[in-house]
C-alpha positions in Angstrom: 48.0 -7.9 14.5 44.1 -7.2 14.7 43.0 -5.6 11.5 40.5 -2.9 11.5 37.1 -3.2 10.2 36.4 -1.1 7.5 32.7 1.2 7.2 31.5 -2.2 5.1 30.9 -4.0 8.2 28.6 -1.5 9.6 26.2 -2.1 7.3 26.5 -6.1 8.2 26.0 -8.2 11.1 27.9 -10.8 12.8 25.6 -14.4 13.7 28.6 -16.2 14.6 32.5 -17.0 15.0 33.0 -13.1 16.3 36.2 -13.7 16.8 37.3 -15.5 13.0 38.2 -12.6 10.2 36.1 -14.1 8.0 33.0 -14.6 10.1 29.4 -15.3 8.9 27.1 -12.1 8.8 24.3 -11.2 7.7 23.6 -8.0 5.6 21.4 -5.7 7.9 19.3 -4.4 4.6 18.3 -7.3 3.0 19.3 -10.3 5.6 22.0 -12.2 2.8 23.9 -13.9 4.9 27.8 -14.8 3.7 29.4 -17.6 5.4 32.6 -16.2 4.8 32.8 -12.8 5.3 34.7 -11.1 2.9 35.3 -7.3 2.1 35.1 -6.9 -1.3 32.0 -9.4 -1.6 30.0 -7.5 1.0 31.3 -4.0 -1.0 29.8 -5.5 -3.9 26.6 -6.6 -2.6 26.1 -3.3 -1.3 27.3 -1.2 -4.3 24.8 -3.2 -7.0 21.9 -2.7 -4.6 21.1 -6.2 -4.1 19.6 -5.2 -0.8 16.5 -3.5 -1.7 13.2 -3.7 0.1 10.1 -4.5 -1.6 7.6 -2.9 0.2 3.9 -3.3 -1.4 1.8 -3.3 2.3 1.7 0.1 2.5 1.9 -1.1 6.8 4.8 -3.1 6.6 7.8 -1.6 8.2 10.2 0.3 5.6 13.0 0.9 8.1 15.1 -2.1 9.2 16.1 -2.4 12.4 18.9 -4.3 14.5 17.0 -4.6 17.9 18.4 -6.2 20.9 16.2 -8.1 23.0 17.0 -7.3 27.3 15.0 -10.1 29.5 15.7 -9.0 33.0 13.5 -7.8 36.2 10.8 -6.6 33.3 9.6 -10.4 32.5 7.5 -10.4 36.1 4.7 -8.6 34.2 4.5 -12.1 32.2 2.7 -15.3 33.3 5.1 -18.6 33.9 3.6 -19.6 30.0 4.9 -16.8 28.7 7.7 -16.9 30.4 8.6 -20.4 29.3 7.8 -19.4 25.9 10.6 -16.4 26.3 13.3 -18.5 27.4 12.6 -21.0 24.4 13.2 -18.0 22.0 15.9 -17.3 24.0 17.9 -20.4 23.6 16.6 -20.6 19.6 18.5 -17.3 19.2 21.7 -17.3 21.1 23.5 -18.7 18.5 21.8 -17.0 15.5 19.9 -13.8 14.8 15.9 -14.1 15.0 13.9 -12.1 11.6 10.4 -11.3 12.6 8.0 -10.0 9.9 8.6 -6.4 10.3 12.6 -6.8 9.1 14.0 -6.3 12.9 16.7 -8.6 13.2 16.7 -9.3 16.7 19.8 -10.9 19.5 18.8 -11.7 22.7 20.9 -11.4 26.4 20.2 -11.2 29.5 20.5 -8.2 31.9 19.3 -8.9 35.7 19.4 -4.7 36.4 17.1 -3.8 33.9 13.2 -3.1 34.4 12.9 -0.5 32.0 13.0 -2.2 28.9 10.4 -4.4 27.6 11.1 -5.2 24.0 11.1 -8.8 25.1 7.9 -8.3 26.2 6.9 -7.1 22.5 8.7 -9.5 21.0 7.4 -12.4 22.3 3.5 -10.4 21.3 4.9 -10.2 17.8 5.7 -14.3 18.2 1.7 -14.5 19.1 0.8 -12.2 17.0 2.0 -14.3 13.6 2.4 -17.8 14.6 5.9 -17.8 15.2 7.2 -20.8 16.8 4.0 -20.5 18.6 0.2 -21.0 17.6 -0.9 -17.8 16.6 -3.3 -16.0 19.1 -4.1 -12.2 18.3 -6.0 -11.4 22.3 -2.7 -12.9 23.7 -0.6 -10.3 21.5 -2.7 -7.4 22.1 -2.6 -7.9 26.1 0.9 -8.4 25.9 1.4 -5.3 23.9 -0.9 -3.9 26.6 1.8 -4.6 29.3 4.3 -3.5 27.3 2.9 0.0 26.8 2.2 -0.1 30.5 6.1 0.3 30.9 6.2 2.8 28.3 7.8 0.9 25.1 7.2 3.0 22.0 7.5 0.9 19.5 4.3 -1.0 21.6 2.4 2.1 21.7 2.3 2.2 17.9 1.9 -1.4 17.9 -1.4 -1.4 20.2 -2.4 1.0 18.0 -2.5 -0.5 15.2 -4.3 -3.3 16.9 -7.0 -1.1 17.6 -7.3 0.1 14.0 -7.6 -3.0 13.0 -9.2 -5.1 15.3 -6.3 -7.5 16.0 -7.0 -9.2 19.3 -9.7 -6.7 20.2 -12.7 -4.8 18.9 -11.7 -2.4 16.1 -11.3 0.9 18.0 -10.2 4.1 15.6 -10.0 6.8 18.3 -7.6 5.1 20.4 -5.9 4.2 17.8 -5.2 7.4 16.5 -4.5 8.4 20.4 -2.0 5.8 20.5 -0.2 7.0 17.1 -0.1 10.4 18.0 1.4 9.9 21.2 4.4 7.3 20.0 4.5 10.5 16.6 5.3 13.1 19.4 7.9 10.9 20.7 9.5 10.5 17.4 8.6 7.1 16.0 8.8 7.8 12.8 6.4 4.7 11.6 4.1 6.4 13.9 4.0 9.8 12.8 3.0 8.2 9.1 0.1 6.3 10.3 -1.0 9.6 11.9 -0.7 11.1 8.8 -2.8 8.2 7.3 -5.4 9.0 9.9 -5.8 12.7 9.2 -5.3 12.0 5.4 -8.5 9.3 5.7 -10.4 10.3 8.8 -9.7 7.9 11.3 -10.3 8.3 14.6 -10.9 11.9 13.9 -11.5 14.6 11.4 -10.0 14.6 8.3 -7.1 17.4 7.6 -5.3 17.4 4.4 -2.7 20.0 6.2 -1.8 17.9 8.9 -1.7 14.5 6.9 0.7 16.3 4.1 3.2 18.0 7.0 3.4 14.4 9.0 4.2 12.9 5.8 6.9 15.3 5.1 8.0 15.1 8.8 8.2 11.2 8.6 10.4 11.2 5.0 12.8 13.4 6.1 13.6 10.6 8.5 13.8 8.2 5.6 10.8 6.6 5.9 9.7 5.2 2.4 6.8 4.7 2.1 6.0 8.5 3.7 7.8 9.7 0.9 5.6 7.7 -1.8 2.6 9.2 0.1 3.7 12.6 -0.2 4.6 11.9 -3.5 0.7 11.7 -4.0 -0.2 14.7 -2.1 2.0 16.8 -4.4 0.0 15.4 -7.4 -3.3 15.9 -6.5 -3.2 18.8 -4.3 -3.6 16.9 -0.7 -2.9 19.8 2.1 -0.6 21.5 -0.8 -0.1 23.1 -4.1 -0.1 21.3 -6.8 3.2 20.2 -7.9 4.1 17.3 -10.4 7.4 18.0 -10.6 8.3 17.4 -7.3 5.8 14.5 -7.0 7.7 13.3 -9.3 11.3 13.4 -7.6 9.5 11.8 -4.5 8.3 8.9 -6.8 11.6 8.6 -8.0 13.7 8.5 -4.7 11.1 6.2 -2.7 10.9 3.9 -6.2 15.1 3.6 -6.1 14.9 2.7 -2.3 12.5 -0.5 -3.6 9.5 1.1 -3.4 6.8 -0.8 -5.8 3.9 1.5 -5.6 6.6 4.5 -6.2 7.8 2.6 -9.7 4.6 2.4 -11.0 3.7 5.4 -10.0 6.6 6.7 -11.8 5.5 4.8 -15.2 2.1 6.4 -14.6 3.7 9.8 -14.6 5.6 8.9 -17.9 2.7 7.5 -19.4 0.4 10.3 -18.9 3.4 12.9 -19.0 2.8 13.8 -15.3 5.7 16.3 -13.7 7.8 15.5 -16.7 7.3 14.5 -21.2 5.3 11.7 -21.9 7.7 8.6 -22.6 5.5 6.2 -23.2 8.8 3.7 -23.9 10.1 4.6 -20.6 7.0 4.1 -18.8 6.7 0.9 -20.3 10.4 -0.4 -18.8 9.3 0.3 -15.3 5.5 -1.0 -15.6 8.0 -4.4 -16.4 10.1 -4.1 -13.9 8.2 -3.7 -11.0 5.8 -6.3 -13.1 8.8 -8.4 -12.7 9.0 -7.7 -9.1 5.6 -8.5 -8.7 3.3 -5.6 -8.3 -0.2 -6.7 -9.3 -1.3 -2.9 -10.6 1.4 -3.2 -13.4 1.2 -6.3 -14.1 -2.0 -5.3 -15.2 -1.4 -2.1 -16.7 1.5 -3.9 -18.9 -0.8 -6.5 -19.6 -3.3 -3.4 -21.3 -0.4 -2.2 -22.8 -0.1 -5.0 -24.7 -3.7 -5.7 -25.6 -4.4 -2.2 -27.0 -1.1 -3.1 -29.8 -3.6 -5.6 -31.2 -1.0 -8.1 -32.5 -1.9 -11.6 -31.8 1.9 -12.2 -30.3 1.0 -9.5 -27.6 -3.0 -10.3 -27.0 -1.1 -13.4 -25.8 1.3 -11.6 -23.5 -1.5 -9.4 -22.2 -3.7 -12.9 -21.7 -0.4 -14.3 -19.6 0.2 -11.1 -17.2 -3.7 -11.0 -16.8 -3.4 -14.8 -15.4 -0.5 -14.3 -13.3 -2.3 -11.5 -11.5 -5.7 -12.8 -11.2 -4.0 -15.7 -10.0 -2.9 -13.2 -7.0 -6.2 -11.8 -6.4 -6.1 -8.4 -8.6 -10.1 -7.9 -9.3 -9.2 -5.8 -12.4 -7.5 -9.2 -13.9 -9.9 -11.5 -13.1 -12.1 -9.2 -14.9 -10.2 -8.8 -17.9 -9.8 -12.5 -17.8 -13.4 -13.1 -17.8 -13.9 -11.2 -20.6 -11.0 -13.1 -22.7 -13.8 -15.9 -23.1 -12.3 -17.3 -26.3 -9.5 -18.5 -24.0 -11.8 -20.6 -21.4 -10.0 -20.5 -18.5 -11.7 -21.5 -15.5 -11.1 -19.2 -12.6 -14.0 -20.5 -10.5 -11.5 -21.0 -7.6 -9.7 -17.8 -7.6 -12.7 -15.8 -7.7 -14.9 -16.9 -4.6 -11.0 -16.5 -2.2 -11.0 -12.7 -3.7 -14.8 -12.9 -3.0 -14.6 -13.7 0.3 -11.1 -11.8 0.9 -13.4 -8.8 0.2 -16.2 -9.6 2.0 -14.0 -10.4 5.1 -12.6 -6.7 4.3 -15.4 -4.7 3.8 -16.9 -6.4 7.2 -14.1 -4.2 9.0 -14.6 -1.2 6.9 -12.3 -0.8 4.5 -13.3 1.8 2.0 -11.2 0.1 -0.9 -12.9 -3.4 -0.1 -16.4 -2.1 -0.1 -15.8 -0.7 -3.9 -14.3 -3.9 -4.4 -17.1 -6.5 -3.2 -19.8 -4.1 -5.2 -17.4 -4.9 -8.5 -17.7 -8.4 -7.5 -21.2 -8.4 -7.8 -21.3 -6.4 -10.8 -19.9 -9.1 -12.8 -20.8 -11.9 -11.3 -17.1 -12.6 -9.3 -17.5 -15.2 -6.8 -20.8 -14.8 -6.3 -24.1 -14.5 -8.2 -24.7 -10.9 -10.3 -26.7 -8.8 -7.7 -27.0 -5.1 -9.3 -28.9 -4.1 -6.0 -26.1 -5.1 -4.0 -24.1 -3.3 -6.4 -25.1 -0.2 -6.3 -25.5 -0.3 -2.3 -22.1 -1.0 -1.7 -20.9 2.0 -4.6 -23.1 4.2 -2.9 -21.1 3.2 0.7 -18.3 3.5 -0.6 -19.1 6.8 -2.3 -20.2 8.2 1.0 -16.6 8.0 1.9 -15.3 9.7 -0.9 -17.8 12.7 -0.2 -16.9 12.6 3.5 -12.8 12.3 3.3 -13.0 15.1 0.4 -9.7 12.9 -0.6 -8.2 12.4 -4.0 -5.0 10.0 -3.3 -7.4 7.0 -2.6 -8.4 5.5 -6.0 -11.2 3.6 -4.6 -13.0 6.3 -3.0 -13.1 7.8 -6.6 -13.6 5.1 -8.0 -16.9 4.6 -6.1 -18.4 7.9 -7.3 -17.2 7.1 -10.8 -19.3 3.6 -11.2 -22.1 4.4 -8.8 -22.3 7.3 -11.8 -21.7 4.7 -14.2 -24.8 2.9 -12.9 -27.3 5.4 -13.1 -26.1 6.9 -16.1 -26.7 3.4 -18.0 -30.0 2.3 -16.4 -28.3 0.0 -14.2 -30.9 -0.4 -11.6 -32.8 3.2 -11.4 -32.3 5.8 -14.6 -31.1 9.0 -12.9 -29.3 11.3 -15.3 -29.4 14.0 -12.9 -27.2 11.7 -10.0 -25.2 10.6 -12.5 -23.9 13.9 -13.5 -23.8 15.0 -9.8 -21.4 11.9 -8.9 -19.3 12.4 -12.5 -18.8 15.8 -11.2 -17.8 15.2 -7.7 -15.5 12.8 -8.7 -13.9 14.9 -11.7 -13.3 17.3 -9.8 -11.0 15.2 -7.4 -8.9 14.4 -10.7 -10.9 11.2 -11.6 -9.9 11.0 -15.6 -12.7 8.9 -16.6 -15.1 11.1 -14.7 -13.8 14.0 -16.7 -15.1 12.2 -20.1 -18.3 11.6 -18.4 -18.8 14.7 -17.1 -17.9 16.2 -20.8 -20.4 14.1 -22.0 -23.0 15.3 -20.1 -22.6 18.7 -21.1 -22.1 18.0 -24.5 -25.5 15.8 -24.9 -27.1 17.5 -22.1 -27.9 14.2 -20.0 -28.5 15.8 -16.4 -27.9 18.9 -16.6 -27.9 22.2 -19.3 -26.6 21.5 -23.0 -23.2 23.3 -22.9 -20.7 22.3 -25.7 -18.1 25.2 -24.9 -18.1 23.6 -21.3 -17.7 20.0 -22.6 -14.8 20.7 -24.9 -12.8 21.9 -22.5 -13.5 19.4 -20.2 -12.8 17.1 -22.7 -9.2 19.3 -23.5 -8.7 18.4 -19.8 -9.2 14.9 -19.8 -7.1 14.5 -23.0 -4.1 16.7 -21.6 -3.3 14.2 -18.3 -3.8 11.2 -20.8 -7.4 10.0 -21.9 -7.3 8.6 -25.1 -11.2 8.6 -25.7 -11.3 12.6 -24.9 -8.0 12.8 -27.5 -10.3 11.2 -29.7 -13.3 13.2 -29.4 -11.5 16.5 -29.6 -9.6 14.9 -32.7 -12.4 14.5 -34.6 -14.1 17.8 -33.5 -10.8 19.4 -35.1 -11.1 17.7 -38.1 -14.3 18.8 -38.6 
């Protein structure tokens, strides 16, 4: 009697012995594999979400896929290499199932009648493109995703396009890219229709449009896409093509963060810390900063590692000391900052700091707004390179240009920029300029930046670039202190008590 398979084995994969009850599989979520495939086991797995995804590159694919791989009539578009190369992988994967680095698990057969699909084609770009089982070679990659869109594979489409955006095998080329994402979106590729939103949400390859970056996130998680749903998560909370809504922010935080998203967890223990969409718990937020600490997100490691030192108990300065290590270790600037300035500890991170360095430097090369910010931090204190205030300040200002031009409040950095280019010219660093630095406090408070805020209250209060208004600074000041400052709380504190 043949048994039926029950809705457990949907969610699993079979590598081998097809035709044994108990074959080996492979869980389609998470890639387990079980030897000896057994119900209740594979019910369990599932049940006590074993399977989650980490996902902390915000480009990596959240949606796993079970992909087979046709090599028919399409491989005459490929050269007798390649083709060599395709069979190899062929014969690797007959036997077992093939994981690339975007979570497809992929089977191969062949199928003489087919010229219509080219996902071998891809494939074997993918293989190029990360140096698998091959050297890795980027231009090769990028012209074979060239052919590939040629015969109209979508997943190839958005894959050239992201070559474009990032220069991977060619020149870094925005416009097409964005071309090339809005025609897979319209098509319905869901990781597609997020990096379009991405686009319009950060002016790439064309104007910037909170609207549409805010409706082709919502578009792209109700299709399940996770880290769209983080993203929109944001736009609710600072008002990004919508209302202002930190409630429902918060529910979006909260259903991307229990699908394994990292940046949604913290998130989440910001919200609780600052008492963002819901009562401030600082208790709670300081379970979830652990566990995605735990899990390995640099940002709480960090921000637990804070925690920690602002309870001023020896015991904890030494906990704060350890997460600080861990994630300077990993290239978190913040940490490596931090670290520097736990001189009574004398750790040499020498090393560390020129890789971040250059990591940066490598980054900001290809424009990225976050890198820019970075590298000027770096030469504000002397990370991996010598002190250089000049270069400092250029690269704020660069990177503050952005912030001006995107008009966008859920990239950190961009604010960030305004916020220490402020800093800079606020404290004599390089040219006095009280006027500027009330200008770029101002810009960037208005975007939500909370240390901005306190600047900008400041200013009023003292009258340093502008009018003396203290009616104006205390309720910038009540501002700053409602969504969690502790040095406005402070302020307003002692104005009460006196």
């Amino acid at each position: 009697m043949v048994r039926t398979k029950g809705p457990v084995w949907e969610h699993f994969q079979i590598i081998s012995n097809n035709d044994n009850p108990h074959p080996h599989v492979r869980c389609k979520h998470c890639s387990k594999e079980f030897k000896r495939a057994i119900p209740e086991r594979m019910q369990d797995h599932l049940n006590k979400k074993k399977c989650y995804q980490e996902l902390n590159n915000t480009d990596s694919q959240s949606i796993q896929q079970n992909t087979t791989l046709v090599i028919g009539n399409s491989n005459n578009l490929l050269s007798e290499e390649e083709k060599k190369f395709l069979e190899y992988l062929l014969s690797k994967v007959l036997s077992t199932s093939f994981k690339l680095p975007n979570r497809e698990i992929v089977t191969m057969h062949m199928d003489d009648n087919s010229d219509t699909t080219f996902s071998g084609i891809r494939h074997l770009g993918h293989c190029y493109q990360h140096g698998i089982e091959t050297e890795k070679n980027e231009i090769k990659a990028f012209e074979l995703y060239k052919k590939a869109v040629e015969k109209d594979d979508i997943y190839s489409i958005y894959q050239l396009g992201y070559c474009y955006q990032h220069g991977i095998g060619t020149e870094i080329n925005e416009i097409k890219a964005f071309e090339l994402y809005k025609a897979a979106a319209y098509r319905g590729h869901v990781i597609s229709t997020y990096s379009l939103g991405k686009c319009y949400e950060n002016g790439i390859g064309t104007e910037y449009n909170a609207k549409k970056a805010f409706g082709l996130y919502e578009e792209a998680a109700n299709k399940g896409h996770i880290i769209s749903m983080h993203n929109l998560g944001q736009c609710y909370e600072n008002g990004i093509g919508t209302k202002i809504n930190e409630v429902k922010a918060l529910e979006l935080y909260k259903e991307s963060s229990n699908k394994g998203h990292l940046d949604s967890l913290y998130r989440l223990g910001e919200c609780y810390f600052y008492g963002i969409g819901t009562e401030e718990n600082k208790l709670e937020a300081l379970e979830l900063y652990k566990e995605a600490s735990n899990k390995g997100h640099l940002d709480s490691m960090y921000q637990l590692g804070c925690y920690y030192y602002g309870m001023g108990t020896e015991e904890n300065e030494i906990k704060a000391f350890e997460l600080y290590k861990k994630a300077a270790e990993k290239g978190h600037l913040d940490s490596i900052i931090q670290l520097k300035q736990c001189y009574q500890y004398r750790i040499k991170t020498e090393e560390v700091e020129i890789k971040v360095f250059e990591m940066y430097k490598a980054a900001t090369d290809k424009g990225d707004v976050i890198s820019i910010y970075n590298l000027g931090k770096c030469y504000e204190n002397g990370i991996g390179t010598e002190y250089n205030i000049i270069k400092t300040m250029e690269l704020y200002e660069k990177a503050a240009k952005k912030a001006i031009l995107f008009q966008s409040a859920s990239d950190k950095g961009h604010l960030d920029s305004l916020y220490r280019l402020g800093e800079c010219y606020f404290y004599s660093v390089g040219e006095m300029n009280a006027i500027k630095a009330f200008e770029l406090y101002k810009k960037a408070a208005d975007k939500g930046h909370l240390d901005s805020m306190y600047q900008l209250g400041q200013c009023y209060y003292f009258g340093i670039g502008t009018e003396k208004n203290v009616l104006k600074a205390i309720e910038i000041y009540k501002e700053a202190a409602d969504k969690g400052h502790i040095n406005a709380r402070t302020i307003l504190k002692n104005a009460y008590n006196n």
